[in-house]
Amino acid sequence: MRSVFFRSTIALAIVVMSPSAIAQNSATAPNNADLKARCDQLISMYDRYGASRSENSDGARNHTRIGAGIDCANGHAAEGITALEELLKDKKFEAPPPPTGVAQTPRQ
């Protein structure tokens, strides 16, 4: 039979390790709100800097941009983000890094 000290040590180790495992999983897997925010960030960057305002430009009517916006609105943000990053790369822009969440307020 194991001693009370041994069992309490195991219980304490589990309690101490649980929050770090939960925090690690939440930090590595972006949730849908994070992906939607990233999608909005890339769409606004493209609309501001990538869409030409010349007479012969498709501007905001770019079909890739429209499709990515629809993907983001319909819950397929990962596909929309990929399309927008490729679109910005094709326009010779470097996509901004995704926000890290370090300076953001905690969610409830």
PDB file of N, CA and C in Angstrom:
ATOM      1  N   MET A   1       0.834  -1.174   0.000  1.00  0.00           N
ATOM      2  CA  MET A   1       0.000   0.000   0.000  1.00  0.00           C
ATOM      3  C   MET A   1       0.887   1.248   0.000  1.00  0.00           C
ATOM      4  N   ARG A   2       0.493   2.204  -0.782  1.00  0.00           N
ATOM      5  CA  ARG A   2       1.303   3.419  -0.886  1.00  0.00           C
ATOM      6  C   ARG A   2       1.009   4.359   0.272  1.00  0.00           C
ATOM      7  N   SER A   3       2.013   5.110   0.610  1.00  0.00           N
ATOM      8  CA  SER A   3       1.855   6.025   1.736  1.00  0.00           C
ATOM      9  C   SER A   3       1.043   7.250   1.326  1.00  0.00           C
ATOM     10  N   VAL A   4       0.547   7.945   2.306  1.00  0.00           N
ATOM     11  CA  VAL A   4      -0.230   9.162   2.072  1.00  0.00           C
ATOM     12  C   VAL A   4       0.653  10.221   1.419  1.00  0.00           C
ATOM     13  N   PHE A   5       1.903  10.280   1.813  1.00  0.00           N
ATOM     14  CA  PHE A   5       2.833  11.250   1.239  1.00  0.00           C
ATOM     15  C   PHE A   5       3.001  11.023  -0.263  1.00  0.00           C
ATOM     16  N   PHE A   6       3.155   9.773  -0.664  1.00  0.00           N
ATOM     17  CA  PHE A   6       3.331   9.447  -2.082  1.00  0.00           C
ATOM     18  C   PHE A   6       2.093   9.829  -2.889  1.00  0.00           C
ATOM     19  N   ARG A   7       0.911   9.486  -2.383  1.00  0.00           N
ATOM     20  CA  ARG A   7      -0.333   9.813  -3.095  1.00  0.00           C
ATOM     21  C   ARG A   7      -0.543  11.316  -3.173  1.00  0.00           C
ATOM     22  N   SER A   8      -0.244  12.037  -2.109  1.00  0.00           N
ATOM     23  CA  SER A   8      -0.433  13.485  -2.133  1.00  0.00           C
ATOM     24  C   SER A   8       0.572  14.152  -3.067  1.00  0.00           C
ATOM     25  N   THR A   9       1.763  13.583  -3.192  1.00  0.00           N
ATOM     26  CA  THR A   9       2.757  14.115  -4.124  1.00  0.00           C
ATOM     27  C   THR A   9       2.284  13.951  -5.562  1.00  0.00           C
ATOM     28  N   ILE A  10       1.719  12.813  -5.878  1.00  0.00           N
ATOM     29  CA  ILE A  10       1.196  12.588  -7.232  1.00  0.00           C
ATOM     30  C   ILE A  10       0.034  13.535  -7.509  1.00  0.00           C
ATOM     31  N   ALA A  11      -0.858  13.690  -6.544  1.00  0.00           N
ATOM     32  CA  ALA A  11      -2.000  14.591  -6.726  1.00  0.00           C
ATOM     33  C   ALA A  11      -1.529  16.027  -6.928  1.00  0.00           C
ATOM     34  N   LEU A  12      -0.534  16.448  -6.166  1.00  0.00           N
ATOM     35  CA  LEU A  12       0.004  17.797  -6.308  1.00  0.00           C
ATOM     36  C   LEU A  12       0.648  17.989  -7.677  1.00  0.00           C
ATOM     37  N   ALA A  13       1.363  16.991  -8.154  1.00  0.00           N
ATOM     38  CA  ALA A  13       1.997  17.084  -9.475  1.00  0.00           C
ATOM     39  C   ALA A  13       0.948  17.218 -10.570  1.00  0.00           C
ATOM     40  N   ILE A  14      -0.146  16.490 -10.457  1.00  0.00           N
ATOM     41  CA  ILE A  14      -1.213  16.584 -11.460  1.00  0.00           C
ATOM     42  C   ILE A  14      -1.845  17.965 -11.437  1.00  0.00           C
ATOM     43  N   VAL A  15      -2.094  18.495 -10.256  1.00  0.00           N
ATOM     44  CA  VAL A  15      -2.704  19.817 -10.134  1.00  0.00           C
ATOM     45  C   VAL A  15      -1.779  20.891 -10.688  1.00  0.00           C
ATOM     46  N   VAL A  16      -0.493  20.768 -10.437  1.00  0.00           N
ATOM     47  CA  VAL A  16       0.469  21.767 -10.912  1.00  0.00           C
ATOM     48  C   VAL A  16       0.622  21.708 -12.428  1.00  0.00           C
ATOM     49  N   MET A  17       0.598  20.529 -13.014  1.00  0.00           N
ATOM     50  CA  MET A  17       0.822  20.375 -14.452  1.00  0.00           C
ATOM     51  C   MET A  17      -0.414  20.676 -15.294  1.00  0.00           C
ATOM     52  N   SER A  18      -1.595  20.563 -14.753  1.00  0.00           N
ATOM     53  CA  SER A  18      -2.823  20.743 -15.536  1.00  0.00           C
ATOM     54  C   SER A  18      -2.953  22.131 -16.149  1.00  0.00           C
ATOM     55  N   PRO A  19      -2.782  23.224 -15.397  1.00  0.00           N
ATOM     56  CA  PRO A  19      -2.934  24.542 -16.024  1.00  0.00           C
ATOM     57  C   PRO A  19      -1.935  24.796 -17.147  1.00  0.00           C
ATOM     58  N   SER A  20      -0.705  24.304 -16.998  1.00  0.00           N
ATOM     59  CA  SER A  20       0.273  24.536 -18.058  1.00  0.00           C
ATOM     60  C   SER A  20      -0.097  23.763 -19.313  1.00  0.00           C
ATOM     61  N   ALA A  21      -0.651  22.564 -19.167  1.00  0.00           N
ATOM     62  CA  ALA A  21      -1.076  21.790 -20.335  1.00  0.00           C
ATOM     63  C   ALA A  21      -2.261  22.451 -21.011  1.00  0.00           C
ATOM     64  N   ILE A  22      -3.194  22.967 -20.231  1.00  0.00           N
ATOM     65  CA  ILE A  22      -4.355  23.650 -20.808  1.00  0.00           C
ATOM     66  C   ILE A  22      -3.911  24.923 -21.511  1.00  0.00           C
ATOM     67  N   ALA A  23      -3.033  25.699 -20.884  1.00  0.00           N
ATOM     68  CA  ALA A  23      -2.551  26.935 -21.498  1.00  0.00           C
ATOM     69  C   ALA A  23      -1.767  26.647 -22.765  1.00  0.00           C
ATOM     70  N   GLN A  24      -1.002  25.571 -22.766  1.00  0.00           N
ATOM     71  CA  GLN A  24      -0.219  25.226 -23.943  1.00  0.00           C
ATOM     72  C   GLN A  24      -1.132  24.854 -25.103  1.00  0.00           C
ATOM     73  N   ASN A  25      -2.174  24.089 -24.849  1.00  0.00           N
ATOM     74  CA  ASN A  25      -3.099  23.707 -25.908  1.00  0.00           C
ATOM     75  C   ASN A  25      -3.859  24.904 -26.441  1.00  0.00           C
ATOM     76  N   SER A  26      -4.261  25.827 -25.579  1.00  0.00           N
ATOM     77  CA  SER A  26      -5.004  26.981 -26.058  1.00  0.00           C
ATOM     78  C   SER A  26      -4.094  27.952 -26.802  1.00  0.00           C
ATOM     79  N   ALA A  27      -2.803  27.954 -26.493  1.00  0.00           N
ATOM     80  CA  ALA A  27      -1.886  28.851 -27.183  1.00  0.00           C
ATOM     81  C   ALA A  27      -1.510  28.326 -28.559  1.00  0.00           C
ATOM     82  N   THR A  28      -1.540  27.028 -28.760  1.00  0.00           N
ATOM     83  CA  THR A  28      -1.109  26.478 -30.032  1.00  0.00           C
ATOM     84  C   THR A  28      -2.242  26.358 -31.037  1.00  0.00           C
ATOM     85  N   ALA A  29      -3.462  26.250 -30.596  1.00  0.00           N
ATOM     86  CA  ALA A  29      -4.583  26.073 -31.516  1.00  0.00           C
ATOM     87  C   ALA A  29      -5.443  27.333 -31.524  1.00  0.00           C
ATOM     88  N   PRO A  30      -5.348  28.121 -32.608  1.00  0.00           N
ATOM     89  CA  PRO A  30      -6.179  29.324 -32.661  1.00  0.00           C
ATOM     90  C   PRO A  30      -7.651  28.945 -32.786  1.00  0.00           C
ATOM     91  N   ASN A  31      -8.483  29.673 -32.072  1.00  0.00           N
ATOM     92  CA  ASN A  31      -9.904  29.380 -32.158  1.00  0.00           C
ATOM     93  C   ASN A  31     -10.522  30.155 -33.318  1.00  0.00           C
ATOM     94  N   ASN A  32     -11.801  29.985 -33.519  1.00  0.00           N
ATOM     95  CA  ASN A  32     -12.474  30.586 -34.664  1.00  0.00           C
ATOM     96  C   ASN A  32     -12.447  32.109 -34.605  1.00  0.00           C
ATOM     97  N   ALA A  33     -12.536  32.685 -33.402  1.00  0.00           N
ATOM     98  CA  ALA A  33     -12.494  34.143 -33.280  1.00  0.00           C
ATOM     99  C   ALA A  33     -11.124  34.684 -33.693  1.00  0.00           C
ATOM    100  N   ASP A  34     -10.050  33.965 -33.348  1.00  0.00           N
ATOM    101  CA  ASP A  34      -8.709  34.383 -33.755  1.00  0.00           C
ATOM    102  C   ASP A  34      -8.554  34.324 -35.272  1.00  0.00           C
ATOM    103  N   LEU A  35      -9.069  33.255 -35.872  1.00  0.00           N
ATOM    104  CA  LEU A  35      -8.983  33.125 -37.327  1.00  0.00           C
ATOM    105  C   LEU A  35      -9.804  34.204 -38.020  1.00  0.00           C
ATOM    106  N   LYS A  36     -10.974  34.528 -37.476  1.00  0.00           N
ATOM    107  CA  LYS A  36     -11.821  35.578 -38.055  1.00  0.00           C
ATOM    108  C   LYS A  36     -11.114  36.929 -37.961  1.00  0.00           C
ATOM    109  N   ALA A  37     -10.470  37.196 -36.834  1.00  0.00           N
ATOM    110  CA  ALA A  37      -9.732  38.453 -36.676  1.00  0.00           C
ATOM    111  C   ALA A  37      -8.568  38.525 -37.657  1.00  0.00           C
ATOM    112  N   ARG A  38      -7.877  37.414 -37.865  1.00  0.00           N
ATOM    113  CA  ARG A  38      -6.768  37.370 -38.832  1.00  0.00           C
ATOM    114  C   ARG A  38      -7.294  37.607 -40.236  1.00  0.00           C
ATOM    115  N   CYS A  39      -8.424  37.008 -40.544  1.00  0.00           N
ATOM    116  CA  CYS A  39      -9.036  37.179 -41.858  1.00  0.00           C
ATOM    117  C   CYS A  39      -9.403  38.653 -42.081  1.00  0.00           C
ATOM    118  N   ASP A  40     -10.019  39.269 -41.080  1.00  0.00           N
ATOM    119  CA  ASP A  40     -10.376  40.686 -41.182  1.00  0.00           C
ATOM    120  C   ASP A  40      -9.136  41.555 -41.339  1.00  0.00           C
ATOM    121  N   GLN A  41      -8.058  41.186 -40.652  1.00  0.00           N
ATOM    122  CA  GLN A  41      -6.809  41.936 -40.753  1.00  0.00           C
ATOM    123  C   GLN A  41      -6.272  41.894 -42.184  1.00  0.00           C
ATOM    124  N   LEU A  42      -6.260  40.713 -42.787  1.00  0.00           N
ATOM    125  CA  LEU A  42      -5.724  40.576 -44.145  1.00  0.00           C
ATOM    126  C   LEU A  42      -6.633  41.229 -45.179  1.00  0.00           C
ATOM    127  N   ILE A  43      -7.944  41.133 -44.998  1.00  0.00           N
ATOM    128  CA  ILE A  43      -8.873  41.781 -45.932  1.00  0.00           C
ATOM    129  C   ILE A  43      -8.694  43.287 -45.886  1.00  0.00           C
ATOM    130  N   SER A  44      -8.601  43.855 -44.688  1.00  0.00           N
ATOM    131  CA  SER A  44      -8.436  45.303 -44.594  1.00  0.00           C
ATOM    132  C   SER A  44      -7.091  45.750 -45.157  1.00  0.00           C
ATOM    133  N   MET A  45      -6.049  44.935 -44.989  1.00  0.00           N
ATOM    134  CA  MET A  45      -4.751  45.282 -45.573  1.00  0.00           C
ATOM    135  C   MET A  45      -4.829  45.268 -47.091  1.00  0.00           C
ATOM    136  N   TYR A  46      -5.481  44.241 -47.650  1.00  0.00           N
ATOM    137  CA  TYR A  46      -5.604  44.185 -49.104  1.00  0.00           C
ATOM    138  C   TYR A  46      -6.439  45.357 -49.616  1.00  0.00           C
ATOM    139  N   ASP A  47      -7.549  45.642 -48.956  1.00  0.00           N
ATOM    140  CA  ASP A  47      -8.402  46.742 -49.399  1.00  0.00           C
ATOM    141  C   ASP A  47      -7.668  48.078 -49.333  1.00  0.00           C
ATOM    142  N   ARG A  48      -6.799  48.238 -48.358  1.00  0.00           N
ATOM    143  CA  ARG A  48      -6.080  49.506 -48.196  1.00  0.00           C
ATOM    144  C   ARG A  48      -4.905  49.633 -49.166  1.00  0.00           C
ATOM    145  N   TYR A  49      -4.102  48.580 -49.291  1.00  0.00           N
ATOM    146  CA  TYR A  49      -2.861  48.693 -50.047  1.00  0.00           C
ATOM    147  C   TYR A  49      -2.824  47.894 -51.345  1.00  0.00           C
ATOM    148  N   GLY A  50      -3.593  46.844 -51.460  1.00  0.00           N
ATOM    149  CA  GLY A  50      -3.485  45.967 -52.619  1.00  0.00           C
ATOM    150  C   GLY A  50      -4.416  46.301 -53.757  1.00  0.00           C
ATOM    151  N   ALA A  51      -5.547  46.917 -53.450  1.00  0.00           N
ATOM    152  CA  ALA A  51      -6.522  47.229 -54.488  1.00  0.00           C
ATOM    153  C   ALA A  51      -6.143  48.543 -55.154  1.00  0.00           C
ATOM    154  N   SER A  52      -5.845  48.469 -56.422  1.00  0.00           N
ATOM    155  CA  SER A  52      -5.483  49.668 -57.166  1.00  0.00           C
ATOM    156  C   SER A  52      -6.732  50.496 -57.430  1.00  0.00           C
ATOM    157  N   ARG A  53      -6.561  51.782 -57.489  1.00  0.00           N
ATOM    158  CA  ARG A  53      -7.684  52.672 -57.741  1.00  0.00           C
ATOM    159  C   ARG A  53      -7.644  53.260 -59.150  1.00  0.00           C
ATOM    160  N   SER A  54      -6.861  52.619 -60.000  1.00  0.00           N
ATOM    161  CA  SER A  54      -6.769  53.119 -61.370  1.00  0.00           C
ATOM    162  C   SER A  54      -8.017  52.734 -62.155  1.00  0.00           C
ATOM    163  N   GLU A  55      -8.133  53.296 -63.337  1.00  0.00           N
ATOM    164  CA  GLU A  55      -9.333  53.110 -64.155  1.00  0.00           C
ATOM    165  C   GLU A  55      -9.518  51.662 -64.605  1.00  0.00           C
ATOM    166  N   ASN A  56      -8.435  50.958 -64.906  1.00  0.00           N
ATOM    167  CA  ASN A  56      -8.532  49.606 -65.449  1.00  0.00           C
ATOM    168  C   ASN A  56      -8.283  48.515 -64.406  1.00  0.00           C
ATOM    169  N   SER A  57      -8.469  48.818 -63.159  1.00  0.00           N
ATOM    170  CA  SER A  57      -8.205  47.852 -62.096  1.00  0.00           C
ATOM    171  C   SER A  57      -9.501  47.198 -61.636  1.00  0.00           C
ATOM    172  N   ASP A  58      -9.366  45.973 -61.138  1.00  0.00           N
ATOM    173  CA  ASP A  58     -10.540  45.332 -60.556  1.00  0.00           C
ATOM    174  C   ASP A  58     -10.784  45.832 -59.132  1.00  0.00           C
ATOM    175  N   GLY A  59      -9.771  46.444 -58.512  1.00  0.00           N
ATOM    176  CA  GLY A  59      -9.929  47.058 -57.198  1.00  0.00           C
ATOM    177  C   GLY A  59     -10.493  46.102 -56.173  1.00  0.00           C
ATOM    178  N   ALA A  60     -11.548  46.510 -55.508  1.00  0.00           N
ATOM    179  CA  ALA A  60     -12.177  45.669 -54.487  1.00  0.00           C
ATOM    180  C   ALA A  60     -13.009  44.555 -55.106  1.00  0.00           C
ATOM    181  N   ARG A  61     -13.113  44.511 -56.431  1.00  0.00           N
ATOM    182  CA  ARG A  61     -13.894  43.474 -57.106  1.00  0.00           C
ATOM    183  C   ARG A  61     -13.042  42.258 -57.453  1.00  0.00           C
ATOM    184  N   ASN A  62     -11.875  42.155 -56.878  1.00  0.00           N
ATOM    185  CA  ASN A  62     -11.007  41.017 -57.127  1.00  0.00           C
ATOM    186  C   ASN A  62     -11.703  39.752 -56.637  1.00  0.00           C
ATOM    187  N   HIS A  63     -11.839  38.774 -57.509  1.00  0.00           N
ATOM    188  CA  HIS A  63     -12.617  37.578 -57.184  1.00  0.00           C
ATOM    189  C   HIS A  63     -11.972  36.737 -56.088  1.00  0.00           C
ATOM    190  N   THR A  64     -10.658  36.726 -56.026  1.00  0.00           N
ATOM    191  CA  THR A  64      -9.989  35.997 -54.947  1.00  0.00           C
ATOM    192  C   THR A  64     -10.289  36.645 -53.607  1.00  0.00           C
ATOM    193  N   ARG A  65     -10.259  37.966 -53.581  1.00  0.00           N
ATOM    194  CA  ARG A  65     -10.560  38.705 -52.351  1.00  0.00           C
ATOM    195  C   ARG A  65     -12.017  38.502 -51.948  1.00  0.00           C
ATOM    196  N   ILE A  66     -12.923  38.534 -52.897  1.00  0.00           N
ATOM    197  CA  ILE A  66     -14.343  38.333 -52.604  1.00  0.00           C
ATOM    198  C   ILE A  66     -14.573  36.916 -52.076  1.00  0.00           C
ATOM    199  N   GLY A  67     -13.953  35.931 -52.727  1.00  0.00           N
ATOM    200  CA  GLY A  67     -14.098  34.545 -52.281  1.00  0.00           C
ATOM    201  C   GLY A  67     -13.544  34.329 -50.885  1.00  0.00           C
ATOM    202  N   ALA A  68     -12.415  34.966 -50.589  1.00  0.00           N
ATOM    203  CA  ALA A  68     -11.832  34.843 -49.252  1.00  0.00           C
ATOM    204  C   ALA A  68     -12.738  35.487 -48.208  1.00  0.00           C
ATOM    205  N   GLY A  69     -13.341  36.611 -48.553  1.00  0.00           N
ATOM    206  CA  GLY A  69     -14.280  37.256 -47.634  1.00  0.00           C
ATOM    207  C   GLY A  69     -15.493  36.387 -47.363  1.00  0.00           C
ATOM    208  N   ILE A  70     -15.979  35.712 -48.400  1.00  0.00           N
ATOM    209  CA  ILE A  70     -17.116  34.801 -48.233  1.00  0.00           C
ATOM    210  C   ILE A  70     -16.711  33.604 -47.374  1.00  0.00           C
ATOM    211  N   ASP A  71     -15.510  33.061 -47.630  1.00  0.00           N
ATOM    212  CA  ASP A  71     -15.027  31.943 -46.808  1.00  0.00           C
ATOM    213  C   ASP A  71     -14.957  32.338 -45.335  1.00  0.00           C
ATOM    214  N   CYS A  72     -14.427  33.518 -45.070  1.00  0.00           N
ATOM    215  CA  CYS A  72     -14.302  33.971 -43.682  1.00  0.00           C
ATOM    216  C   CYS A  72     -15.672  34.172 -43.040  1.00  0.00           C
ATOM    217  N   ALA A  73     -16.609  34.714 -43.796  1.00  0.00           N
ATOM    218  CA  ALA A  73     -17.943  34.958 -43.256  1.00  0.00           C
ATOM    219  C   ALA A  73     -18.706  33.660 -43.000  1.00  0.00           C
ATOM    220  N   ASN A  74     -18.410  32.617 -43.772  1.00  0.00           N
ATOM    221  CA  ASN A  74     -19.134  31.349 -43.641  1.00  0.00           C
ATOM    222  C   ASN A  74     -18.442  30.345 -42.726  1.00  0.00           C
ATOM    223  N   GLY A  75     -17.432  30.788 -41.980  1.00  0.00           N
ATOM    224  CA  GLY A  75     -16.788  29.902 -41.019  1.00  0.00           C
ATOM    225  C   GLY A  75     -15.627  29.093 -41.563  1.00  0.00           C
ATOM    226  N   HIS A  76     -15.178  29.396 -42.769  1.00  0.00           N
ATOM    227  CA  HIS A  76     -14.026  28.701 -43.357  1.00  0.00           C
ATOM    228  C   HIS A  76     -12.835  29.658 -43.381  1.00  0.00           C
ATOM    229  N   ALA A  77     -12.511  30.187 -42.210  1.00  0.00           N
ATOM    230  CA  ALA A  77     -11.500  31.238 -42.129  1.00  0.00           C
ATOM    231  C   ALA A  77     -10.118  30.760 -42.541  1.00  0.00           C
ATOM    232  N   ALA A  78      -9.780  29.516 -42.285  1.00  0.00           N
ATOM    233  CA  ALA A  78      -8.447  29.016 -42.643  1.00  0.00           C
ATOM    234  C   ALA A  78      -8.236  29.068 -44.150  1.00  0.00           C
ATOM    235  N   GLU A  79      -9.255  28.693 -44.925  1.00  0.00           N
ATOM    236  CA  GLU A  79      -9.145  28.757 -46.385  1.00  0.00           C
ATOM    237  C   GLU A  79      -9.071  30.209 -46.859  1.00  0.00           C
ATOM    238  N   GLY A  80      -9.860  31.080 -46.229  1.00  0.00           N
ATOM    239  CA  GLY A  80      -9.824  32.496 -46.587  1.00  0.00           C
ATOM    240  C   GLY A  80      -8.482  33.132 -46.295  1.00  0.00           C
ATOM    241  N   ILE A  81      -7.894  32.777 -45.163  1.00  0.00           N
ATOM    242  CA  ILE A  81      -6.582  33.315 -44.795  1.00  0.00           C
ATOM    243  C   ILE A  81      -5.526  32.868 -45.795  1.00  0.00           C
ATOM    244  N   THR A  82      -5.568  31.601 -46.173  1.00  0.00           N
ATOM    245  CA  THR A  82      -4.602  31.082 -47.144  1.00  0.00           C
ATOM    246  C   THR A  82      -4.726  31.820 -48.469  1.00  0.00           C
ATOM    247  N   ALA A  83      -5.953  32.028 -48.937  1.00  0.00           N
ATOM    248  CA  ALA A  83      -6.166  32.725 -50.206  1.00  0.00           C
ATOM    249  C   ALA A  83      -5.693  34.168 -50.129  1.00  0.00           C
ATOM    250  N   LEU A  84      -5.975  34.842 -49.027  1.00  0.00           N
ATOM    251  CA  LEU A  84      -5.558  36.237 -48.890  1.00  0.00           C
ATOM    252  C   LEU A  84      -4.041  36.368 -48.784  1.00  0.00           C
ATOM    253  N   GLU A  85      -3.396  35.448 -48.083  1.00  0.00           N
ATOM    254  CA  GLU A  85      -1.936  35.501 -47.999  1.00  0.00           C
ATOM    255  C   GLU A  85      -1.310  35.298 -49.371  1.00  0.00           C
ATOM    256  N   GLU A  86      -1.858  34.381 -50.167  1.00  0.00           N
ATOM    257  CA  GLU A  86      -1.361  34.175 -51.533  1.00  0.00           C
ATOM    258  C   GLU A  86      -1.612  35.411 -52.394  1.00  0.00           C
ATOM    259  N   LEU A  87      -2.777  36.018 -52.242  1.00  0.00           N
ATOM    260  CA  LEU A  87      -3.107  37.218 -53.014  1.00  0.00           C
ATOM    261  C   LEU A  87      -2.149  38.355 -52.678  1.00  0.00           C
ATOM    262  N   LEU A  88      -1.882  38.545 -51.399  1.00  0.00           N
ATOM    263  CA  LEU A  88      -0.940  39.594 -51.007  1.00  0.00           C
ATOM    264  C   LEU A  88       0.464  39.288 -51.511  1.00  0.00           C
ATOM    265  N   LYS A  89       0.849  38.006 -51.478  1.00  0.00           N
ATOM    266  CA  LYS A  89       2.169  37.617 -51.983  1.00  0.00           C
ATOM    267  C   LYS A  89       2.260  37.870 -53.489  1.00  0.00           C
ATOM    268  N   ASP A  90       1.184  37.592 -54.225  1.00  0.00           N
ATOM    269  CA  ASP A  90       1.170  37.851 -55.664  1.00  0.00           C
ATOM    270  C   ASP A  90       1.283  39.338 -55.975  1.00  0.00           C
ATOM    271  N   LYS A  91       0.773  40.176 -55.071  1.00  0.00           N
ATOM    272  CA  LYS A  91       0.855  41.628 -55.247  1.00  0.00           C
ATOM    273  C   LYS A  91       2.164  42.196 -54.698  1.00  0.00           C
ATOM    274  N   LYS A  92       3.093  41.310 -54.323  1.00  0.00           N
ATOM    275  CA  LYS A  92       4.419  41.678 -53.797  1.00  0.00           C
ATOM    276  C   LYS A  92       4.342  42.353 -52.428  1.00  0.00           C
ATOM    277  N   PHE A  93       3.339  41.978 -51.635  1.00  0.00           N
ATOM    278  CA  PHE A  93       3.237  42.445 -50.259  1.00  0.00           C
ATOM    279  C   PHE A  93       3.599  41.301 -49.332  1.00  0.00           C
ATOM    280  N   GLU A  94       4.125  41.658 -48.190  1.00  0.00           N
ATOM    281  CA  GLU A  94       4.394  40.660 -47.169  1.00  0.00           C
ATOM    282  C   GLU A  94       3.249  40.721 -46.165  1.00  0.00           C
ATOM    283  N   ALA A  95       2.586  39.610 -45.966  1.00  0.00           N
ATOM    284  CA  ALA A  95       1.461  39.578 -45.028  1.00  0.00           C
ATOM    285  C   ALA A  95       1.973  39.845 -43.617  1.00  0.00           C
ATOM    286  N   PRO A  96       1.258  40.664 -42.857  1.00  0.00           N
ATOM    287  CA  PRO A  96       1.704  40.933 -41.490  1.00  0.00           C
ATOM    288  C   PRO A  96       1.617  39.667 -40.645  1.00  0.00           C
ATOM    289  N   PRO A  97       2.464  39.561 -39.648  1.00  0.00           N
ATOM    290  CA  PRO A  97       2.395  38.361 -38.797  1.00  0.00           C
ATOM    291  C   PRO A  97       1.083  38.343 -38.019  1.00  0.00           C
ATOM    292  N   PRO A  98       0.580  37.157 -37.734  1.00  0.00           N
ATOM    293  CA  PRO A  98      -0.655  37.091 -36.946  1.00  0.00           C
ATOM    294  C   PRO A  98      -0.414  37.611 -35.539  1.00  0.00           C
ATOM    295  N   PRO A  99      -1.425  38.215 -34.937  1.00  0.00           N
ATOM    296  CA  PRO A  99      -1.245  38.712 -33.573  1.00  0.00           C
ATOM    297  C   PRO A  99      -0.949  37.562 -32.616  1.00  0.00           C
ATOM    298  N   THR A 100      -0.058  37.817 -31.673  1.00  0.00           N
ATOM    299  CA  THR A 100       0.352  36.762 -30.748  1.00  0.00           C
ATOM    300  C   THR A 100      -0.569  36.645 -29.554  1.00  0.00           C
ATOM    301  N   GLY A 101      -1.305  37.672 -29.252  1.00  0.00           N
ATOM    302  CA  GLY A 101      -2.207  37.629 -28.113  1.00  0.00           C
ATOM    303  C   GLY A 101      -1.539  37.975 -26.800  1.00  0.00           C
ATOM    304  N   VAL A 102      -0.273  38.389 -26.851  1.00  0.00           N
ATOM    305  CA  VAL A 102       0.446  38.680 -25.618  1.00  0.00           C
ATOM    306  C   VAL A 102      -0.123  39.920 -24.943  1.00  0.00           C
ATOM    307  N   ALA A 103      -0.446  40.943 -25.706  1.00  0.00           N
ATOM    308  CA  ALA A 103      -0.921  42.191 -25.125  1.00  0.00           C
ATOM    309  C   ALA A 103      -2.442  42.309 -25.155  1.00  0.00           C
ATOM    310  N   GLN A 104      -3.128  41.236 -25.476  1.00  0.00           N
ATOM    311  CA  GLN A 104      -4.579  41.291 -25.536  1.00  0.00           C
ATOM    312  C   GLN A 104      -5.171  40.998 -24.167  1.00  0.00           C
ATOM    313  N   THR A 105      -6.385  41.500 -23.963  1.00  0.00           N
ATOM    314  CA  THR A 105      -7.070  41.216 -22.711  1.00  0.00           C
ATOM    315  C   THR A 105      -7.564  39.778 -22.717  1.00  0.00           C
ATOM    316  N   PRO A 106      -7.620  39.143 -21.580  1.00  0.00           N
ATOM    317  CA  PRO A 106      -8.071  37.745 -21.547  1.00  0.00           C
ATOM    318  C   PRO A 106      -9.547  37.621 -21.905  1.00  0.00           C
ATOM    319  N   ARG A 107      -9.874  36.511 -22.567  1.00  0.00           N
ATOM    320  CA  ARG A 107     -11.265  36.244 -22.938  1.00  0.00           C
ATOM    321  C   ARG A 107     -11.969  35.543 -21.797  1.00  0.00           C
ATOM    322  N   GLN A 108     -13.271  35.733 -21.749  1.00  0.00           N
ATOM    323  CA  GLN A 108     -14.045  35.042 -20.714  1.00  0.00           C
ATOM    324  C   GLN A 108     -15.063  34.138 -21.317  1.00  0.00           C
TER     325      GLN A 108
END
